[in-house]
mmCIF file of C-alpha atoms in Angstrom:
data_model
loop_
_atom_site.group_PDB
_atom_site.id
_atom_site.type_symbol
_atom_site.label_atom_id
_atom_site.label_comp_id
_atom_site.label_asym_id
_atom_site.label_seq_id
_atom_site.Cartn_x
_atom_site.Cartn_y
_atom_site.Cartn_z
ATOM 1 C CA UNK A 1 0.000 0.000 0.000
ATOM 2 C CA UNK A 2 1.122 3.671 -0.736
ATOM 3 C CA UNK A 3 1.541 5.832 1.985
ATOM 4 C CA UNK A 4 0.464 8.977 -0.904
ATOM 5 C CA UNK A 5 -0.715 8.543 -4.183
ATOM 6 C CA UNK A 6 1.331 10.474 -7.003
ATOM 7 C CA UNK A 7 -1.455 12.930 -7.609
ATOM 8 C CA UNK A 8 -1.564 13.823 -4.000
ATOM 9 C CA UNK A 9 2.468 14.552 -4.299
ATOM 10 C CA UNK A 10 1.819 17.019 -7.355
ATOM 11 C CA UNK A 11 -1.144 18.839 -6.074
ATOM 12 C CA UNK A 12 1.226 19.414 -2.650
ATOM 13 C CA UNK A 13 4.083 20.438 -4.361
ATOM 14 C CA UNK A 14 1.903 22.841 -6.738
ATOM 15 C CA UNK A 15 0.734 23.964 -3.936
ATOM 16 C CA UNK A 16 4.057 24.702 -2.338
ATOM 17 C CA UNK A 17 5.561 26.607 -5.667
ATOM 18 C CA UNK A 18 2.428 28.640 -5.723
ATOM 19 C CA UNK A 19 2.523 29.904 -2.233
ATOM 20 C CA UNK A 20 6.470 30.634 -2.662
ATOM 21 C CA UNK A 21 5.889 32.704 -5.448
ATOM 22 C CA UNK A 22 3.178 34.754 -4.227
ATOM 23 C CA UNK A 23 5.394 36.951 -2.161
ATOM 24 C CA UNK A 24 7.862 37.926 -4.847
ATOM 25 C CA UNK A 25 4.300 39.011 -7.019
ATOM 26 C CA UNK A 26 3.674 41.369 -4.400
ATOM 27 C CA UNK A 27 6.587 42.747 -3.955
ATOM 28 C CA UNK A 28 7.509 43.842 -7.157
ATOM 29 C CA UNK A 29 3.891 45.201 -7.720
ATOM 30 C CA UNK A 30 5.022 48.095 -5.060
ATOM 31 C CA UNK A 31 8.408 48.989 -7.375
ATOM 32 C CA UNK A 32 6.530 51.235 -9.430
ATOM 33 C CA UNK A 33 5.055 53.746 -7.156
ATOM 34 C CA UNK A 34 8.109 55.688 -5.169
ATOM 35 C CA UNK A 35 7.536 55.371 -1.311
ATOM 36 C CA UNK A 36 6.045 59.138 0.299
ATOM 37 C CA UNK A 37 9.676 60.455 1.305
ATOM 38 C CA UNK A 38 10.951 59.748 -2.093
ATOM 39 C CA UNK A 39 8.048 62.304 -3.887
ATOM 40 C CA UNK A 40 8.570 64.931 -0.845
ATOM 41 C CA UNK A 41 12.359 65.048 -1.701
ATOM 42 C CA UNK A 42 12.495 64.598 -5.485
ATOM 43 C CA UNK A 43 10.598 65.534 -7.927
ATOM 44 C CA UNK A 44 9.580 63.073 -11.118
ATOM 45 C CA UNK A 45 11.417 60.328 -9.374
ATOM 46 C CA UNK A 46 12.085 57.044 -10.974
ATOM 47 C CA UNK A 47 12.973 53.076 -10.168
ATOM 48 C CA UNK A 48 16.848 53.187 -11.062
ATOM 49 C CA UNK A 49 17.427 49.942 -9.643
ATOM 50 C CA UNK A 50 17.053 47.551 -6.735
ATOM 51 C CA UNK A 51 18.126 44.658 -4.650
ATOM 52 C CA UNK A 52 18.299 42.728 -1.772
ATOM 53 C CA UNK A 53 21.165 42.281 0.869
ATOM 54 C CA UNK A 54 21.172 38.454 2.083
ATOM 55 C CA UNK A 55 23.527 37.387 4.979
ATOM 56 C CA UNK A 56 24.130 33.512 4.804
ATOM 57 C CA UNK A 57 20.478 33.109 3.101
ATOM 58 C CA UNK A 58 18.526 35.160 5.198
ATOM 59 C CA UNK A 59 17.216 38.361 3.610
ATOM 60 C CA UNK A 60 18.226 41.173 5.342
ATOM 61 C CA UNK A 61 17.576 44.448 3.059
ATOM 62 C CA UNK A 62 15.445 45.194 0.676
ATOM 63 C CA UNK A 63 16.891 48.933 -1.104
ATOM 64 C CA UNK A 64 15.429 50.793 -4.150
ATOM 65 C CA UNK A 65 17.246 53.518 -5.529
ATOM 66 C CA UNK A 66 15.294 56.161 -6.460
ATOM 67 C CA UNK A 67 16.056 59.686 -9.408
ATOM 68 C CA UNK A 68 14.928 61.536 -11.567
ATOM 69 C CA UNK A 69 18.056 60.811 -13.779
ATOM 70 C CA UNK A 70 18.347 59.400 -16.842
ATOM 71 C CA UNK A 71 20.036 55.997 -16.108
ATOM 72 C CA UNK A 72 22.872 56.033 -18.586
ATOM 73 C CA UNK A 73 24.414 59.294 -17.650
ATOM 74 C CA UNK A 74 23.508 58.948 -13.821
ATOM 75 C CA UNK A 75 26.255 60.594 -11.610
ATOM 76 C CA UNK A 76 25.235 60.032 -8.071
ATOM 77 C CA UNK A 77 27.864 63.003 -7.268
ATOM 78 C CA UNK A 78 25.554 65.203 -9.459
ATOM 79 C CA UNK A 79 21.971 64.059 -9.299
ATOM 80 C CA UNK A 80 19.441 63.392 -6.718
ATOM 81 C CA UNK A 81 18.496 60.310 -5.808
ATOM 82 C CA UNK A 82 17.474 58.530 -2.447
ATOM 83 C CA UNK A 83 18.503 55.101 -1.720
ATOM 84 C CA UNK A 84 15.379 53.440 0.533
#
């Protein structure tokens, strides 16, 4: 007798993908919109680029850099831009 059948294994594993995933969908829906300080301290502000800091696996920062800069010439010496 089979402890589980082979559909059961699928479905779980599905399962398991689909809630791992869902996080990462909601995060990068926020990307788009800069956060409140961003808009108070520059105006026209756009996603330059963003990551995430991980220490031995565990995430430990999420940053967005933020400008109103066009990306190819971007000088952060010269232009604004807020790291959050």
């Amino acid at each position: 007798m089979k402890l589980f059948s082979i559909q059961f294994i699928q479905r779980t594993l599905l399962c398991l993908v689909l809630l791992g995933t869902a996080p990462l969908a909601l995060a990068n829906s926020n990307l788009n919109a800069p956060p409140k300080q961003v808009t108070q301290t520059i105006e026209n502000a756009k996603l330059m680029g963003y990551g995430t800091l991980r220490w031995f696996g565990l995430r430990v920062y999420d940053g967005q850099l933020w400008s109103n800069a066009d990306p190819e010439g971007f000088n952060y010496k010269r232009d604004p831009s807020c790291l959050n």
